[in-house]
mmCIF file with all atom_site columns, C-alpha atoms in Angstrom:
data_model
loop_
_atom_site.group_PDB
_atom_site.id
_atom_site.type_symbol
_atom_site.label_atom_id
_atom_site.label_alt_id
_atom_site.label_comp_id
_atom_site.label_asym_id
_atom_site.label_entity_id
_atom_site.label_seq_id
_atom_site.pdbx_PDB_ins_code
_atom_site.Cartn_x
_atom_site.Cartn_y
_atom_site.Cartn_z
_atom_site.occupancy
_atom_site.B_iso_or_equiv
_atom_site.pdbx_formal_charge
_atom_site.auth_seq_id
_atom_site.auth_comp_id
_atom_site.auth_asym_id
_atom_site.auth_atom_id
_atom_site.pdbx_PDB_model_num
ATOM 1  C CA . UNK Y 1 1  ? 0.000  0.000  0.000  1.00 55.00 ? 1  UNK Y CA 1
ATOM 2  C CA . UNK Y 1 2  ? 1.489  3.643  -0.921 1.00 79.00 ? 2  UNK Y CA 1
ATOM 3  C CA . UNK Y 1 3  ? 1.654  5.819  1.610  1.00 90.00 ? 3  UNK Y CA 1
ATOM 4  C CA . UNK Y 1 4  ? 0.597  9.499  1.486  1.00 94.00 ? 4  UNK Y CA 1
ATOM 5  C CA . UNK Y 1 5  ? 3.067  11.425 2.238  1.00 95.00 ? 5  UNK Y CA 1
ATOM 6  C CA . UNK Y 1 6  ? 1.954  15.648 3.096  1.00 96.00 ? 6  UNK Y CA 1
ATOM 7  C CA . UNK Y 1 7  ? 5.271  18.030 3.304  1.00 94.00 ? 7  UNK Y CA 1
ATOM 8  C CA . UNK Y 1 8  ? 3.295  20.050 5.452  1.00 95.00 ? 8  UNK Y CA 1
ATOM 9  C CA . UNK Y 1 9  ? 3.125  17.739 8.184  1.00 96.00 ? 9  UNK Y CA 1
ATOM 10 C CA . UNK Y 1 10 ? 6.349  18.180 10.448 1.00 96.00 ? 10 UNK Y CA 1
ATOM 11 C CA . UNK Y 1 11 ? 8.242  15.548 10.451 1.00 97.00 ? 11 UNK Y CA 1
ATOM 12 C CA . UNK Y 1 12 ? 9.728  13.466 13.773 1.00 98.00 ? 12 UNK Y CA 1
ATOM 13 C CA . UNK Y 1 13 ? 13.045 14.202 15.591 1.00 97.00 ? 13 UNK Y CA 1
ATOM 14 C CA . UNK Y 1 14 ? 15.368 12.151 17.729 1.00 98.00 ? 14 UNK Y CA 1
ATOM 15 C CA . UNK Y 1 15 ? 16.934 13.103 21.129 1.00 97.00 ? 15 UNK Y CA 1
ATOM 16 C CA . UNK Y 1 16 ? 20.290 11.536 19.353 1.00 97.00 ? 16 UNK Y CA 1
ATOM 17 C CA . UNK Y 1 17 ? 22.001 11.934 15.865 1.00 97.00 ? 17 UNK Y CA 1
ATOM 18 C CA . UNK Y 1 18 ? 23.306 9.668  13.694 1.00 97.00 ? 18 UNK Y CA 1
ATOM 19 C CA . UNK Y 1 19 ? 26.489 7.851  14.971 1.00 96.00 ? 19 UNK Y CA 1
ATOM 20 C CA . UNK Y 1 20 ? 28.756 4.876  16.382 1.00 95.00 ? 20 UNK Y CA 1
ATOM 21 C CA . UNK Y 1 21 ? 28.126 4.037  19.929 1.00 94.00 ? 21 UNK Y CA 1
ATOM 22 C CA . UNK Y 1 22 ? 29.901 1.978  22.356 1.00 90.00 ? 22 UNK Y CA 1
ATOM 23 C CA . UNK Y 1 23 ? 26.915 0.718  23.797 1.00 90.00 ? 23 UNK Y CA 1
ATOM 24 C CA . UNK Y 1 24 ? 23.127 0.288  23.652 1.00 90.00 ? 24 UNK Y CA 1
ATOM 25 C CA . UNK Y 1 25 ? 20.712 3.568  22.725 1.00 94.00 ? 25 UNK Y CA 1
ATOM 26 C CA . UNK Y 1 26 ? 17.487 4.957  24.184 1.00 95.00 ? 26 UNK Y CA 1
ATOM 27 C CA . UNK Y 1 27 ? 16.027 6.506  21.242 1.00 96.00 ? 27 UNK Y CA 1
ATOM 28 C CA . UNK Y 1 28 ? 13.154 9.014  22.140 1.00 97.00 ? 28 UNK Y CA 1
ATOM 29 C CA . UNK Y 1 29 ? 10.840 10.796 19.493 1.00 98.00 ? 29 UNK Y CA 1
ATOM 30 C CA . UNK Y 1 30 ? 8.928  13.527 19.424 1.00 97.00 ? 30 UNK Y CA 1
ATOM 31 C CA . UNK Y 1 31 ? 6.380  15.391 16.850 1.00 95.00 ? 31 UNK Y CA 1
ATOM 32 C CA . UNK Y 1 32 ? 3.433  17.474 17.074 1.00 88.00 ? 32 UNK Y CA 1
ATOM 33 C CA . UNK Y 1 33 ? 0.626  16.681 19.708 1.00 85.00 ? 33 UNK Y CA 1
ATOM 34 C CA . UNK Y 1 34 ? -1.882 15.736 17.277 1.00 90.00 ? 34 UNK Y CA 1
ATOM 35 C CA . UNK Y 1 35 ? 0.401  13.272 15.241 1.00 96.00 ? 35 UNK Y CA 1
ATOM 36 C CA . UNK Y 1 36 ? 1.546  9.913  15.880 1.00 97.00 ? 36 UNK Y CA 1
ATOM 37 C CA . UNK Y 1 37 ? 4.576  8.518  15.217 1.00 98.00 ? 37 UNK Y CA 1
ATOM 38 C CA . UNK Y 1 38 ? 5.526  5.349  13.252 1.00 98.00 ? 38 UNK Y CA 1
ATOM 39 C CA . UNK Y 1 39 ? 9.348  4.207  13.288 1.00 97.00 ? 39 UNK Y CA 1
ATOM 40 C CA . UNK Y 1 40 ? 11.536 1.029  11.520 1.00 97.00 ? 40 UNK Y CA 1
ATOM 41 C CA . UNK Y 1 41 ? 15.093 -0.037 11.676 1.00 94.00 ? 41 UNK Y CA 1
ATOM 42 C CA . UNK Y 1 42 ? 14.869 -2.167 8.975  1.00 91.00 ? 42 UNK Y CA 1
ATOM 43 C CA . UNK Y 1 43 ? 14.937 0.511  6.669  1.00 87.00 ? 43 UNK Y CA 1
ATOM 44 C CA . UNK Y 1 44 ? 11.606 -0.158 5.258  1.00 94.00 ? 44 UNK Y CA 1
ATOM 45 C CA . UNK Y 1 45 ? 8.732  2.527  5.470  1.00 96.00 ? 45 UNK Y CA 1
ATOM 46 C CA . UNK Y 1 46 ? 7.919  2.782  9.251  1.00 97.00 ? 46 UNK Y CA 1
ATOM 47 C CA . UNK Y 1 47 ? 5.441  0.794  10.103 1.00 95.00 ? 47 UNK Y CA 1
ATOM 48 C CA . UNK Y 1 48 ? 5.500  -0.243 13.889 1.00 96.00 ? 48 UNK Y CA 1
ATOM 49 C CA . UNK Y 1 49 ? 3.610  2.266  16.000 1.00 97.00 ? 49 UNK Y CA 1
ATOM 50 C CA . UNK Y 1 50 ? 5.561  4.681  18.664 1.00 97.00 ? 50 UNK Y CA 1
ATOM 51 C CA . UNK Y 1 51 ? 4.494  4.217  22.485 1.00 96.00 ? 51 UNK Y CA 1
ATOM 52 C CA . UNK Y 1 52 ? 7.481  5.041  24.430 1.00 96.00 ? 52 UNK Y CA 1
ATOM 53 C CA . UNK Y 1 53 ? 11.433 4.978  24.114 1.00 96.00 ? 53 UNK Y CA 1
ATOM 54 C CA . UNK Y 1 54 ? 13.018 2.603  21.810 1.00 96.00 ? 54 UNK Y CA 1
ATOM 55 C CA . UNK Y 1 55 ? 16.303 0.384  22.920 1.00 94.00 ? 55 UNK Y CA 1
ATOM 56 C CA . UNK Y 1 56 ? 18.560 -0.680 20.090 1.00 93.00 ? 56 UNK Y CA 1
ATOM 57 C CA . UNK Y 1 57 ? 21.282 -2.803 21.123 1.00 89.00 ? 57 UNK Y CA 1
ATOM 58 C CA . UNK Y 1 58 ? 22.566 -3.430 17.220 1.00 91.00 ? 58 UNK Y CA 1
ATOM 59 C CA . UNK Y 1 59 ? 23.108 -1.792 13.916 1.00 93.00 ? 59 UNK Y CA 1
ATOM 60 C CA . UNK Y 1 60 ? 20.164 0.225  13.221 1.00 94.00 ? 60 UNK Y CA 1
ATOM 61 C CA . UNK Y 1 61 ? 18.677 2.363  9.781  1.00 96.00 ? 61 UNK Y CA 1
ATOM 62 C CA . UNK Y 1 62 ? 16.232 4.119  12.367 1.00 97.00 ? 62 UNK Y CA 1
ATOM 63 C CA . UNK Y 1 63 ? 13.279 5.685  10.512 1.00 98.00 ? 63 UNK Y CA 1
ATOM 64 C CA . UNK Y 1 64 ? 10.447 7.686  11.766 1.00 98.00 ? 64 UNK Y CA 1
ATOM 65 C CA . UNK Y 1 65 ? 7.291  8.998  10.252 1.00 98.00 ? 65 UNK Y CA 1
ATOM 66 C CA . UNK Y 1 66 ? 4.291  11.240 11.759 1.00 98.00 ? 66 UNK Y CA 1
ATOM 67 C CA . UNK Y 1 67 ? 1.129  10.536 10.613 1.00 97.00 ? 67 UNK Y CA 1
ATOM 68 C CA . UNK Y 1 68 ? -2.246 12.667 11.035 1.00 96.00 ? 68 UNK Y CA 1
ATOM 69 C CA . UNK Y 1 69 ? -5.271 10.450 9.610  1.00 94.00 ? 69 UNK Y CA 1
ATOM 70 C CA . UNK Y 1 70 ? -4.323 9.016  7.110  1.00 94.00 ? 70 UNK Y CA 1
ATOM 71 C CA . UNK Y 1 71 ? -1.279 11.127 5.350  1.00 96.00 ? 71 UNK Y CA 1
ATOM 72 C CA . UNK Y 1 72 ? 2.527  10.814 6.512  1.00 97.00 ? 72 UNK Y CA 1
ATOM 73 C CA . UNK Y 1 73 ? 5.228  13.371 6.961  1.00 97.00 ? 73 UNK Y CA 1
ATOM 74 C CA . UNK Y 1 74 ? 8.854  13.036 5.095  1.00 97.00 ? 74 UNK Y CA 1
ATOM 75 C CA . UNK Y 1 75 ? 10.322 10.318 6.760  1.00 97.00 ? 75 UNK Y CA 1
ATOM 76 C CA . UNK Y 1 76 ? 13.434 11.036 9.634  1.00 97.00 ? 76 UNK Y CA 1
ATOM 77 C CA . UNK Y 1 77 ? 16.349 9.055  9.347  1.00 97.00 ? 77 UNK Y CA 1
ATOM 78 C CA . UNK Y 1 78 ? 19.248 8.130  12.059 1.00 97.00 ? 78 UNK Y CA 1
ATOM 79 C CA . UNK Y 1 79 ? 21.871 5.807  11.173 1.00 96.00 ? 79 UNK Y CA 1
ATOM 80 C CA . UNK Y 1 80 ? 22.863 4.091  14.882 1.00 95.00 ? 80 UNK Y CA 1
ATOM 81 C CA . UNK Y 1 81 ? 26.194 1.791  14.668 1.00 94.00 ? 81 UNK Y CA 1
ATOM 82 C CA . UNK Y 1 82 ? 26.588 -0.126 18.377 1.00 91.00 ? 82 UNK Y CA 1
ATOM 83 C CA . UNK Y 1 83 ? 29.841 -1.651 19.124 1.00 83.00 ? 83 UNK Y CA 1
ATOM 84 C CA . UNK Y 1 84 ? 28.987 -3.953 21.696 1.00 65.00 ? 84 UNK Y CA 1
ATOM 85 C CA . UNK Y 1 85 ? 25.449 -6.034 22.376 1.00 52.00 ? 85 UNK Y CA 1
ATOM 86 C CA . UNK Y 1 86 ? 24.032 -5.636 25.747 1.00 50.00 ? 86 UNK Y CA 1
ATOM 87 C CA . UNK Y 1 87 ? 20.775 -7.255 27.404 1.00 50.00 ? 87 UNK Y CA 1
ATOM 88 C CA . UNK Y 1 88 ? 17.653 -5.746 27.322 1.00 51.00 ? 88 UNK Y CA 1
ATOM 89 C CA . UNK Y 1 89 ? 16.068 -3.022 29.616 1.00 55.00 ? 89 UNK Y CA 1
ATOM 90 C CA . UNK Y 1 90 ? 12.784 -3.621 31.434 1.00 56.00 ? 90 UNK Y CA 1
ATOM 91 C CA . UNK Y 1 91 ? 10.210 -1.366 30.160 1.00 59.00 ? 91 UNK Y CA 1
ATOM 92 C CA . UNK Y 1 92 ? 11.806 -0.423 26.579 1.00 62.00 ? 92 UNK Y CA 1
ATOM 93 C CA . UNK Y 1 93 ? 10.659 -1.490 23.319 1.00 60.00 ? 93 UNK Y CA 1
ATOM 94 C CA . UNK Y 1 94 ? 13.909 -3.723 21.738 1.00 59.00 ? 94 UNK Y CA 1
ATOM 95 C CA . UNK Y 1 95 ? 14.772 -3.957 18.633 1.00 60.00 ? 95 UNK Y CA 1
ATOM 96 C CA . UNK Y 1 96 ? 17.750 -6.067 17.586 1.00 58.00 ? 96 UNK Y CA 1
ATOM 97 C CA . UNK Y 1 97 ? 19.002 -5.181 13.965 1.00 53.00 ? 97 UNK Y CA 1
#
């Protein structure tokens, strides 16, 4: 299914930039109060629906998309490179490469 994608719509930011990391990331995102948020890291069209900080303990083509009804912004991008694989974290959505 194509999404609709409306410039107008601001798009998603990340408390964290693109980067290599020695360990695990806590990736929060934020948009406008009325949107919500959809994010990947498998570099596909994001698709699983934001609730709360994301943990990535691996390689990671983070993507993040608001949506209001039924239109998307531009898609957000992070590239996240993690040295090291840790455990998870209690109360974190995980997402291993």
């Amino acid at each position: 299914m194509d999404q609709i994608i409306n410039s107008n719509i601001p798009a998603p930011t990340f408390d964290i930039a693109s980067g290599k990391y020695a360990q695990s990331q806590i990736i929060e995102i934020t948009s406008t109060n009325e949107a919500e948020i959809f994010y990947s890291c498998d570099g596909n069209f994001p698709d699983k629906k934001y609730f709360g900080p994301v943990f990535i303990n691996a390689n990671c083509n983070f993507k993040a998309a608001s949506k209001i009804k039924n239109e998307f912004s531009v898609v957000s991008e992070i590239k996240i490179e993690i040295e090291k694989n840790y455990a998870a974290v209690k109360g974190y959505t995980i997402v291993i490469g």
